[in-house]
């Protein structure tokens, strides 16, 4: 927590010193249309629904988990990921779903890991697709405000991210197909230190691999991918709408995909609670590719502030709804295995 708070303070200091507002001046909001904020919040409701409910397709091969429990658990966990330091909230979903369903924690962790890999592949594809479909400024600026940030590196980051997630996806497929070999390698290597430890870790490896049982099932994977597509498209559409409502001319769907990609990859890095600092910086970097510097620090600062505020508020509200659903939801008929 101390490390994450220090990161937040450092990023806030860097933004302020670089002339990038965290809380914009009142004149930055003059061209903001209220309908755009409402439309963005409505899109976020759809985003959070699809993002949460699609997980059921990955869990069903492992056990019976009601959609209500999946959604409640996910909404709580999304807020935990956002606000707990250094992304430690990632452990919340497997733990909670194990309490409310017939799926054990390690198998659930396997599905969460797979979901993250598939999301990374989808996000980086949309990010690169948006870059190829749009026309960034030429030349790209090497400063945003008074902050030295080489915006020209963004396309290289997009290509690198896509290649990295594609490689991880292949590794995941190989790991699932040859999971018994992975278990044996774990036993052979850790067994040099401790046979008991090697056996326990090998058992965990096998159970995580069991969580990938949806991969060969088109009946499970296809609806997950369809709902994931709705999640990502709605996310980009929401950014497109609120950008228009903030008076950011030249931001279309393709540019919104680039903004979404910058934010998504930016907050993957462990940072302060609430993604504070990295979120705002990612938005400013993305906007600097398409709009003049004066607009970035003007209407762009209102855009960055509003989407951050809306996302934080919605995470908190839906986490409260999820907690209520979780507390009043049905108990599992049979307790899952521990872990």
Coordinates of N, CA and C in Angstrom, one line a residue, residues 21-230:
X21 N -3.5 19.0 -16.2 CA -4.4 19.1 -15.0 C -5.0 17.8 -14.6
X22 N -5.0 17.6 -13.3 CA -5.7 16.4 -12.7 C -7.2 16.8 -12.5
X23 N -7.4 18.0 -11.9 CA -8.7 18.6 -11.9 C -8.7 19.8 -12.8
X24 N -9.4 19.8 -13.9 CA -9.3 20.9 -14.9 C -9.9 22.2 -14.4
X25 N -9.5 23.3 -14.9 CA -10.2 24.6 -14.6 C -11.6 24.6 -15.1
X26 N -12.4 25.5 -14.6 CA -13.8 25.5 -15.0 C -14.0 25.8 -16.5
X27 N -13.1 26.6 -17.1 CA -13.3 26.9 -18.5 C -13.2 25.6 -19.4
X28 N -12.5 24.6 -18.9 CA -12.3 23.4 -19.7 C -13.7 22.6 -19.9
X29 N -14.6 22.9 -19.0 CA -15.9 22.2 -19.1 C -17.0 23.0 -19.8
X30 N -16.6 24.2 -20.4 CA -17.6 25.0 -21.0 C -18.3 24.4 -22.2
X31 N -17.6 23.5 -22.9 CA -18.2 22.9 -24.1 C -18.7 21.5 -23.9
X32 N -18.7 21.1 -22.6 CA -19.2 19.7 -22.3 C -20.7 19.7 -22.3
X33 N -21.2 18.7 -23.1 CA -22.6 18.5 -23.2 C -23.1 17.4 -22.2
X34 N -24.0 17.8 -21.3 CA -24.5 16.8 -20.3 C -24.9 15.5 -20.8
X35 N -25.6 15.5 -22.0 CA -26.0 14.2 -22.6 C -24.9 13.2 -22.8
X36 N -23.7 13.8 -23.1 CA -22.6 12.9 -23.4 C -22.1 12.1 -22.2
X37 N -22.2 12.8 -21.0 CA -21.8 12.1 -19.8 C -22.8 11.1 -19.4
X38 N -24.1 11.4 -19.6 CA -25.2 10.4 -19.4 C -25.0 9.2 -20.4
X39 N -24.8 9.5 -21.6 CA -24.6 8.4 -22.6 C -23.4 7.5 -22.3
X40 N -22.3 8.2 -21.8 CA -21.1 7.4 -21.4 C -21.4 6.5 -20.2
X41 N -22.1 7.0 -19.2 CA -22.5 6.2 -18.1 C -23.4 5.0 -18.5
X42 N -24.3 5.2 -19.4 CA -25.1 4.1 -19.9 C -24.3 3.1 -20.6
X43 N -23.3 3.5 -21.4 CA -22.4 2.6 -22.1 C -21.6 1.8 -21.0
X44 N -21.2 2.4 -20.0 CA -20.4 1.8 -18.9 C -21.3 0.7 -18.2
X45 N -22.6 0.9 -18.1 CA -23.4 -0.1 -17.5 C -23.4 -1.4 -18.3
X46 N -23.5 -1.2 -19.7 CA -23.4 -2.3 -20.6 C -22.1 -3.0 -20.5
X47 N -21.0 -2.1 -20.5 CA -19.6 -2.7 -20.4 C -19.5 -3.6 -19.2
X48 N -19.9 -3.1 -18.0 CA -19.7 -3.9 -16.8 C -20.6 -5.1 -16.8
X49 N -21.8 -5.1 -17.4 CA -22.6 -6.3 -17.5 C -21.9 -7.3 -18.3
X50 N -21.5 -7.0 -19.5 CA -20.9 -8.0 -20.4 C -19.6 -8.5 -19.8
X51 N -18.8 -7.5 -19.3 CA -17.5 -7.9 -18.7 C -17.7 -8.9 -17.6
X52 N -18.7 -8.8 -16.8 CA -19.0 -9.7 -15.7 C -19.7 -11.0 -16.1
X53 N -20.7 -10.9 -16.8 CA -21.6 -12.0 -17.1 C -20.9 -13.0 -18.0
X54 N -20.0 -12.6 -18.9 CA -19.3 -13.5 -19.9 C -18.5 -14.6 -19.2
X55 N -18.1 -14.3 -17.9 CA -17.2 -15.2 -17.2 C -17.9 -16.6 -17.0
X56 N -19.3 -16.6 -16.9 CA -20.0 -17.8 -16.7 C -19.7 -18.9 -17.7
X57 N -19.4 -18.4 -19.0 CA -19.1 -19.4 -20.0 C -17.8 -20.2 -19.7
X58 N -16.9 -19.5 -19.1 CA -15.6 -20.2 -18.7 C -15.7 -21.0 -17.5
X59 N -16.7 -20.7 -16.6 CA -16.8 -21.4 -15.4 C -17.7 -22.7 -15.5
X60 N -18.7 -22.7 -16.4 CA -19.6 -23.7 -16.5 C -19.0 -25.1 -16.7
X61 N -17.9 -25.3 -17.5 CA -17.3 -26.6 -17.6 C -16.8 -27.2 -16.3
X62 N -16.6 -26.3 -15.3 CA -16.1 -26.7 -14.0 C -17.1 -26.9 -12.9
X63 N -18.3 -26.3 -13.1 CA -19.3 -26.5 -12.1 C -20.5 -25.5 -12.3
X64 N -21.5 -25.7 -11.5 CA -22.7 -24.9 -11.7 C -22.6 -23.6 -10.9
X65 N -22.4 -22.5 -11.6 CA -22.4 -21.2 -10.9 C -23.4 -20.3 -11.5
X66 N -24.5 -19.9 -10.7 CA -25.6 -19.1 -11.2 C -25.0 -17.7 -11.8
X67 N -25.7 -17.2 -12.8 CA -25.3 -16.0 -13.4 C -25.3 -14.8 -12.4
X68 N -26.3 -14.9 -11.5 CA -26.3 -13.8 -10.4 C -25.1 -13.8 -9.6
X69 N -24.6 -15.0 -9.2 CA -23.3 -15.1 -8.4 C -22.1 -14.6 -9.2
X70 N -22.1 -15.0 -10.5 CA -21.0 -14.6 -11.3 C -20.9 -13.1 -11.5
X71 N -22.0 -12.4 -11.7 CA -22.1 -11.0 -11.9 C -21.7 -10.3 -10.5
X72 N -22.3 -10.8 -9.4 CA -22.1 -10.1 -8.1 C -20.6 -10.2 -7.8
X73 N -20.0 -11.4 -7.9 CA -18.6 -11.7 -7.6 C -17.7 -10.8 -8.5
X74 N -18.0 -10.7 -9.8 CA -17.2 -9.9 -10.7 C -17.3 -8.4 -10.4
X75 N -18.4 -7.9 -10.1 CA -18.5 -6.5 -9.7 C -17.7 -6.1 -8.5
X76 N -17.8 -7.0 -7.5 CA -17.0 -6.7 -6.3 C -15.5 -6.8 -6.6
X77 N -15.1 -7.8 -7.4 CA -13.7 -8.0 -7.8 C -13.2 -6.9 -8.7
X78 N -14.0 -6.4 -9.6 CA -13.5 -5.3 -10.5 C -13.1 -4.1 -9.6
X79 N -14.0 -3.8 -8.6 CA -13.6 -2.6 -7.7 C -12.4 -2.9 -6.9
X80 N -12.2 -4.2 -6.5 CA -11.0 -4.6 -5.7 C -9.8 -4.4 -6.6
X81 N -9.8 -4.8 -7.8 CA -8.7 -4.7 -8.7 C -8.3 -3.2 -8.9
X82 N -9.4 -2.4 -9.0 CA -9.1 -1.0 -9.2 C -8.5 -0.3 -8.0
X83 N -9.0 -0.6 -6.8 CA -8.7 0.2 -5.6 C -7.6 -0.5 -4.8
X84 N -7.4 -1.8 -4.8 CA -6.4 -2.4 -4.0 C -5.0 -2.1 -4.6
X85 N -4.0 -2.0 -3.8 CA -2.7 -1.6 -4.4 C -2.1 -2.6 -5.2
X86 N -1.4 -2.2 -6.3 CA -0.5 -3.0 -7.2 C -1.3 -4.2 -7.7
X87 N -2.6 -4.0 -8.0 CA -3.4 -5.0 -8.7 C -3.6 -6.3 -7.8
X88 N -3.4 -6.2 -6.5 CA -3.6 -7.4 -5.7 C -5.0 -7.8 -5.7
X89 N -6.0 -7.0 -6.1 CA -7.4 -7.4 -6.1 C -7.7 -8.5 -7.1
X90 N -6.7 -8.9 -8.0 CA -6.9 -9.9 -8.9 C -7.3 -11.3 -8.2
X91 N -6.9 -11.4 -7.0 CA -7.2 -12.7 -6.3 C -8.6 -12.8 -5.8
X92 N -9.3 -11.6 -5.8 CA -10.7 -11.6 -5.2 C -11.7 -12.5 -5.9
X93 N -11.7 -12.5 -7.2 CA -12.7 -13.2 -8.0 C -12.6 -14.7 -7.7
X94 N -11.4 -15.3 -7.8 CA -11.4 -16.8 -7.5 C -11.8 -17.1 -6.1
X95 N -11.4 -16.3 -5.2 CA -11.8 -16.6 -3.8 C -13.3 -16.5 -3.6
X96 N -13.9 -15.4 -4.1 CA -15.4 -15.2 -3.9 C -16.2 -16.3 -4.7
X97 N -15.8 -16.6 -5.9 CA -16.6 -17.6 -6.6 C -16.5 -19.0 -6.0
X98 N -15.4 -19.2 -5.3 CA -15.3 -20.5 -4.6 C -16.2 -20.6 -3.4
X99 N -16.5 -19.4 -2.8 CA -17.5 -19.4 -1.7 C -18.9 -19.6 -2.1
X100 N -19.2 -19.2 -3.4 CA -20.6 -19.1 -3.8 C -21.0 -20.1 -4.9
X101 N -20.1 -21.0 -5.2 CA -20.4 -21.9 -6.3 C -19.7 -23.3 -6.1
X102 N -19.7 -24.1 -7.1 CA -19.1 -25.4 -7.0 C -17.8 -25.5 -7.7
X103 N -17.1 -24.3 -7.9 CA -15.8 -24.3 -8.6 C -14.8 -23.9 -7.5
X104 N -13.7 -24.7 -7.5 CA -12.6 -24.4 -6.5 C -11.8 -23.2 -7.0
X105 N -11.1 -22.6 -6.0 CA -10.3 -21.4 -6.3 C -9.3 -21.5 -7.3
X106 N -8.5 -22.5 -7.3 CA -7.4 -22.6 -8.3 C -7.9 -22.8 -9.7
X107 N -9.0 -23.6 -9.9 CA -9.6 -23.8 -11.2 C -10.1 -22.4 -11.7
X108 N -10.8 -21.7 -10.8 CA -11.3 -20.4 -11.1 C -10.2 -19.4 -11.5
X109 N -9.1 -19.5 -10.8 CA -7.9 -18.7 -11.1 C -7.4 -18.9 -12.6
X110 N -7.5 -20.2 -13.0 CA -7.1 -20.5 -14.4 C -8.0 -19.8 -15.4
X111 N -9.3 -19.8 -15.1 CA -10.2 -19.1 -16.0 C -10.0 -17.6 -16.0
X112 N -9.7 -17.0 -14.9 CA -9.4 -15.6 -14.8 C -8.1 -15.2 -15.6
X113 N -7.1 -16.1 -15.4 CA -5.9 -15.9 -16.2 C -6.1 -15.9 -17.7
X114 N -6.9 -16.9 -18.1 CA -7.2 -17.1 -19.5 C -8.0 -15.9 -20.0
X115 N -8.9 -15.4 -19.2 CA -9.7 -14.2 -19.6 C -8.8 -13.0 -19.8
X116 N -7.9 -12.8 -18.9 CA -6.9 -11.7 -19.1 C -6.1 -11.8 -20.4
X117 N -5.7 -13.0 -20.7 CA -4.9 -13.2 -21.9 C -5.8 -12.9 -23.2
X118 N -7.0 -13.4 -23.2 CA -7.9 -13.2 -24.3 C -8.2 -11.7 -24.4
X119 N -8.4 -11.0 -23.3 CA -8.7 -9.6 -23.3 C -7.5 -8.8 -23.8
X120 N -6.3 -9.2 -23.4 CA -5.1 -8.5 -23.9 C -5.0 -8.7 -25.4
X121 N -5.3 -9.8 -25.9 CA -5.2 -10.1 -27.3 C -6.2 -9.2 -28.1
X122 N -7.5 -9.1 -27.5 CA -8.5 -8.3 -28.1 C -8.2 -6.8 -28.1
X123 N -7.8 -6.4 -26.9 CA -7.5 -5.0 -26.7 C -6.3 -4.5 -27.6
X124 N -5.2 -5.3 -27.6 CA -4.1 -4.9 -28.5 C -4.4 -4.9 -29.9
X125 N -5.3 -5.9 -30.4 CA -5.8 -5.9 -31.7 C -6.6 -4.7 -32.1
X126 N -7.5 -4.3 -31.2 CA -8.3 -3.0 -31.5 C -7.4 -1.8 -31.4
X127 N -6.4 -1.8 -30.5 CA -5.5 -0.7 -30.4 C -4.7 -0.5 -31.7
X128 N -4.1 -1.6 -32.2 CA -3.4 -1.5 -33.5 C -4.3 -1.2 -34.6
X129 N -5.5 -1.9 -34.7 CA -6.4 -1.6 -35.7 C -6.9 -0.1 -35.8
X130 N -7.1 0.5 -34.6 CA -7.4 1.9 -34.5 C -6.3 2.8 -35.1
X131 N -5.1 2.4 -34.7 CA -3.9 3.2 -35.2 C -3.8 3.1 -36.8
X132 N -4.0 1.9 -37.3 CA -3.9 1.7 -38.8 C -5.1 2.4 -39.5
X133 N -6.2 2.5 -38.8 CA -7.4 3.1 -39.5 C -7.5 4.6 -39.3
X134 N -6.6 5.2 -38.6 CA -6.7 6.7 -38.3 C -5.5 7.4 -38.8
X135 N -5.5 8.7 -38.8 CA -4.4 9.5 -39.2 C -3.9 10.4 -38.1
X136 N -2.9 9.9 -37.4 CA -2.3 10.7 -36.3 C -1.7 12.0 -36.8
X137 N -1.4 12.9 -35.9 CA -0.7 14.1 -36.2 C 0.7 13.8 -36.8
X138 N 1.2 14.7 -37.7 CA 2.5 14.4 -38.3 C 3.2 15.8 -38.3
X139 N 4.3 15.9 -37.6 CA 5.0 14.9 -36.7 C 4.3 14.8 -35.4
X140 N 4.4 13.6 -34.7 CA 3.9 13.4 -33.4 C 4.7 14.2 -32.4
X141 N 4.0 14.8 -31.4 CA 4.8 15.6 -30.5 C 5.7 14.8 -29.6
X142 N 6.7 15.5 -29.1 CA 7.6 14.8 -28.1 C 7.4 15.3 -26.7
X143 N 6.4 16.3 -26.6 CA 6.1 16.8 -25.3 C 4.5 16.8 -25.2
X144 N 4.0 16.6 -24.0 CA 2.6 16.9 -23.7 C 2.6 17.9 -22.6
X145 N 2.1 19.1 -22.8 CA 2.3 20.2 -21.9 C 3.7 20.5 -21.8
X146 N 4.3 20.5 -20.6 CA 5.7 20.7 -20.3 C 6.4 19.4 -20.0
X147 N 5.7 18.3 -20.2 CA 6.2 17.0 -19.9 C 6.8 16.3 -21.1
X148 N 8.0 15.9 -21.0 CA 8.7 15.2 -22.1 C 8.2 13.8 -22.2
X149 N 7.3 13.5 -23.2 CA 6.8 12.2 -23.4 C 6.8 11.9 -24.9
X150 N 7.6 11.0 -25.4 CA 7.7 10.7 -26.9 C 6.5 9.9 -27.3
X151 N 5.5 10.7 -27.8 CA 4.2 10.0 -28.3 C 4.5 9.1 -29.4
X152 N 5.6 9.3 -30.2 CA 5.9 8.5 -31.3 C 6.1 7.0 -31.0
X153 N 6.3 6.7 -29.7 CA 6.5 5.3 -29.3 C 5.2 4.6 -29.2
X154 N 4.1 5.2 -29.2 CA 2.8 4.6 -29.1 C 2.6 3.5 -30.1
X155 N 2.8 3.7 -31.4 CA 2.6 2.6 -32.4 C 3.5 1.4 -32.1
X156 N 4.8 1.6 -31.7 CA 5.6 0.5 -31.3 C 5.1 -0.3 -30.1
X157 N 4.5 0.5 -29.2 CA 3.9 -0.2 -28.0 C 2.8 -1.1 -28.5
X158 N 2.0 -0.6 -29.4 CA 0.8 -1.4 -29.9 C 1.3 -2.7 -30.6
X159 N 2.3 -2.6 -31.5 CA 2.8 -3.8 -32.1 C 3.4 -4.8 -31.1
X160 N 4.2 -4.2 -30.1 CA 4.8 -5.1 -29.1 C 3.7 -5.8 -28.3
X161 N 2.7 -5.1 -27.9 CA 1.6 -5.6 -27.1 C 0.9 -6.8 -27.8
X162 N 0.6 -6.5 -29.1 CA -0.1 -7.6 -29.8 C 0.8 -8.8 -30.0
X163 N 2.1 -8.6 -30.3 CA 3.0 -9.8 -30.4 C 3.1 -10.5 -29.0
X164 N 3.2 -9.8 -27.9 CA 3.4 -10.4 -26.6 C 2.1 -11.2 -26.2
X165 N 0.9 -10.6 -26.4 CA -0.3 -11.3 -26.0 C -0.5 -12.5 -27.0
X166 N -0.2 -12.4 -28.2 CA -0.3 -13.6 -29.1 C 0.6 -14.7 -28.7
X167 N 1.8 -14.4 -28.3 CA 2.8 -15.4 -27.8 C 2.3 -16.0 -26.5
X168 N 1.7 -15.2 -25.6 CA 1.2 -15.8 -24.3 C 0.0 -16.7 -24.6
X169 N -0.8 -16.3 -25.6 CA -2.0 -17.1 -26.0 C -1.5 -18.5 -26.5
X170 N -0.5 -18.5 -27.3 CA 0.1 -19.8 -27.8 C 0.6 -20.6 -26.6
X171 N 1.3 -20.0 -25.7 CA 1.8 -20.7 -24.5 C 0.7 -21.3 -23.7
X172 N -0.4 -20.5 -23.6 CA -1.6 -21.0 -22.8 C -2.1 -22.3 -23.5
X173 N -2.2 -22.3 -24.8 CA -2.7 -23.4 -25.5 C -1.8 -24.6 -25.3
X174 N -0.5 -24.4 -25.4 CA 0.5 -25.5 -25.3 C 0.4 -26.0 -23.8
X175 N 0.3 -25.1 -22.9 CA 0.2 -25.5 -21.5 C -1.0 -26.4 -21.2
X176 N -2.2 -26.0 -21.8 CA -3.4 -26.8 -21.6 C -3.2 -28.2 -22.3
X177 N -2.7 -28.2 -23.5 CA -2.6 -29.4 -24.2 C -1.6 -30.4 -23.6
X178 N -0.6 -29.8 -23.0 CA 0.5 -30.7 -22.4 C 0.6 -30.4 -20.9
X179 N -0.5 -30.3 -20.3 CA -0.5 -30.0 -18.8 C 0.1 -31.1 -18.0
X180 N 0.1 -32.3 -18.4 CA 0.7 -33.4 -17.7 C 2.2 -33.2 -17.7
X181 N 2.8 -32.8 -18.8 CA 4.2 -32.5 -18.9 C 4.6 -31.4 -18.0
X182 N 3.7 -30.4 -17.9 CA 4.0 -29.2 -17.0 C 4.0 -29.7 -15.6
X183 N 3.1 -30.6 -15.2 CA 3.1 -31.1 -13.8 C 4.4 -31.9 -13.6
X184 N 4.8 -32.7 -14.5 CA 6.0 -33.5 -14.3 C 7.3 -32.6 -14.2
X185 N 7.3 -31.6 -15.0 CA 8.5 -30.7 -15.0 C 8.5 -30.0 -13.6
X186 N 7.3 -29.6 -13.1 CA 7.3 -28.9 -11.8 C 7.8 -29.9 -10.7
X187 N 7.3 -31.1 -10.8 CA 7.8 -32.1 -9.8 C 9.3 -32.3 -9.9
X188 N 9.8 -32.4 -11.1 CA 11.2 -32.7 -11.3 C 12.1 -31.6 -10.8
X189 N 11.7 -30.3 -11.1 CA 12.5 -29.2 -10.7 C 12.4 -28.8 -9.2
X190 N 11.2 -28.7 -8.7 CA 11.0 -28.3 -7.3 C 11.4 -29.5 -6.4
X191 N 11.3 -30.7 -7.0 CA 11.6 -31.9 -6.2 C 13.0 -31.9 -5.7
X192 N 13.9 -31.2 -6.4 CA 15.3 -31.1 -6.0 C 15.4 -30.4 -4.6
X193 N 14.4 -29.5 -4.4 CA 14.5 -28.8 -3.1 C 13.6 -29.5 -2.0
X194 N 12.4 -29.9 -2.4 CA 11.5 -30.5 -1.5 C 10.4 -31.3 -2.2
X195 N 10.3 -32.6 -1.9 CA 9.3 -33.4 -2.6 C 7.9 -33.0 -2.3
X196 N 7.7 -32.6 -1.0 CA 6.4 -32.2 -0.6 C 5.9 -31.0 -1.3
X197 N 6.8 -30.0 -1.3 CA 6.5 -28.7 -2.0 C 6.3 -28.9 -3.5
X198 N 7.1 -29.8 -4.1 CA 7.0 -30.1 -5.5 C 5.6 -30.7 -5.8
X199 N 5.1 -31.6 -4.9 CA 3.9 -32.2 -5.1 C 2.7 -31.2 -5.0
X200 N 2.8 -30.4 -4.0 CA 1.7 -29.4 -3.8 C 1.7 -28.4 -5.0
X201 N 2.8 -27.9 -5.4 CA 2.8 -26.9 -6.5 C 2.4 -27.6 -7.8
X202 N 2.8 -28.9 -8.0 CA 2.4 -29.6 -9.2 C 0.9 -29.8 -9.2
X203 N 0.3 -30.0 -8.1 CA -1.2 -30.2 -7.9 C -1.9 -28.8 -8.3
X204 N -1.3 -27.7 -7.9 CA -1.8 -26.4 -8.2 C -1.8 -26.2 -9.7
X205 N -0.6 -26.5 -10.3 CA -0.4 -26.4 -11.8 C -1.5 -27.2 -12.5
X206 N -1.7 -28.4 -12.1 CA -2.8 -29.2 -12.7 C -4.2 -28.6 -12.6
X207 N -4.5 -28.1 -11.4 CA -5.8 -27.5 -11.2 C -6.0 -26.2 -12.0
X208 N -5.0 -25.4 -12.1 CA -5.1 -24.2 -12.9 C -5.3 -24.6 -14.4
X209 N -4.6 -25.7 -14.8 CA -4.8 -26.2 -16.2 C -6.2 -26.7 -16.4
X210 N -6.8 -27.3 -15.4 CA -8.2 -27.7 -15.5 C -9.2 -26.6 -15.7
X211 N -8.8 -25.4 -15.2 CA -9.6 -24.2 -15.4 C -9.6 -23.7 -16.9
X212 N -8.8 -24.3 -17.7 CA -8.8 -23.9 -19.1 C -9.6 -24.9 -20.0
X213 N -10.4 -25.7 -19.3 CA -11.2 -26.7 -20.0 C -12.2 -26.2 -21.0
X214 N -12.4 -24.9 -21.0 CA -13.4 -24.3 -22.0 C -12.7 -24.1 -23.4
X215 N -11.4 -24.2 -23.5 CA -10.7 -23.9 -24.7 C -11.1 -24.7 -25.9
X216 N -11.2 -26.1 -25.7 CA -11.6 -26.9 -26.9 C -13.1 -26.9 -27.2
X217 N -13.9 -26.2 -26.4 CA -15.3 -26.2 -26.5 C -15.8 -25.0 -27.2
X218 N -16.2 -25.1 -28.5 CA -16.8 -24.0 -29.2 C -18.1 -23.5 -28.6
X219 N -18.8 -24.4 -27.9 CA -20.1 -24.0 -27.3 C -19.8 -23.1 -26.1
X220 N -18.7 -23.2 -25.5 CA -18.4 -22.2 -24.4 C -17.6 -21.0 -24.9
X221 N -16.6 -21.3 -25.8 CA -15.7 -20.2 -26.2 C -16.4 -19.2 -27.1
X222 N -17.3 -19.6 -28.0 CA -17.9 -18.7 -28.9 C -18.8 -17.7 -28.2
X223 N -19.7 -18.0 -27.3 CA -20.5 -17.0 -26.6 C -19.6 -16.1 -25.8
X224 N -18.6 -16.6 -25.2 CA -17.7 -15.8 -24.4 C -17.0 -14.7 -25.3
X225 N -16.6 -15.1 -26.5 CA -16.0 -14.2 -27.4 C -17.0 -13.2 -28.0
X226 N -18.2 -13.6 -28.2 CA -19.3 -12.7 -28.6 C -19.6 -11.6 -27.6
X227 N -19.7 -12.0 -26.3 CA -20.0 -11.1 -25.3 C -18.8 -10.2 -25.0
X228 N -17.6 -10.7 -25.2 CA -16.4 -9.9 -25.0 C -16.3 -8.8 -26.1
X229 N -16.7 -9.2 -27.3 CA -16.8 -8.2 -28.4 C -17.8 -7.1 -28.1
X230 N -18.9 -7.4 -27.5 CA -19.9 -6.4 -27.1 C -19.3 -5.5 -26.0

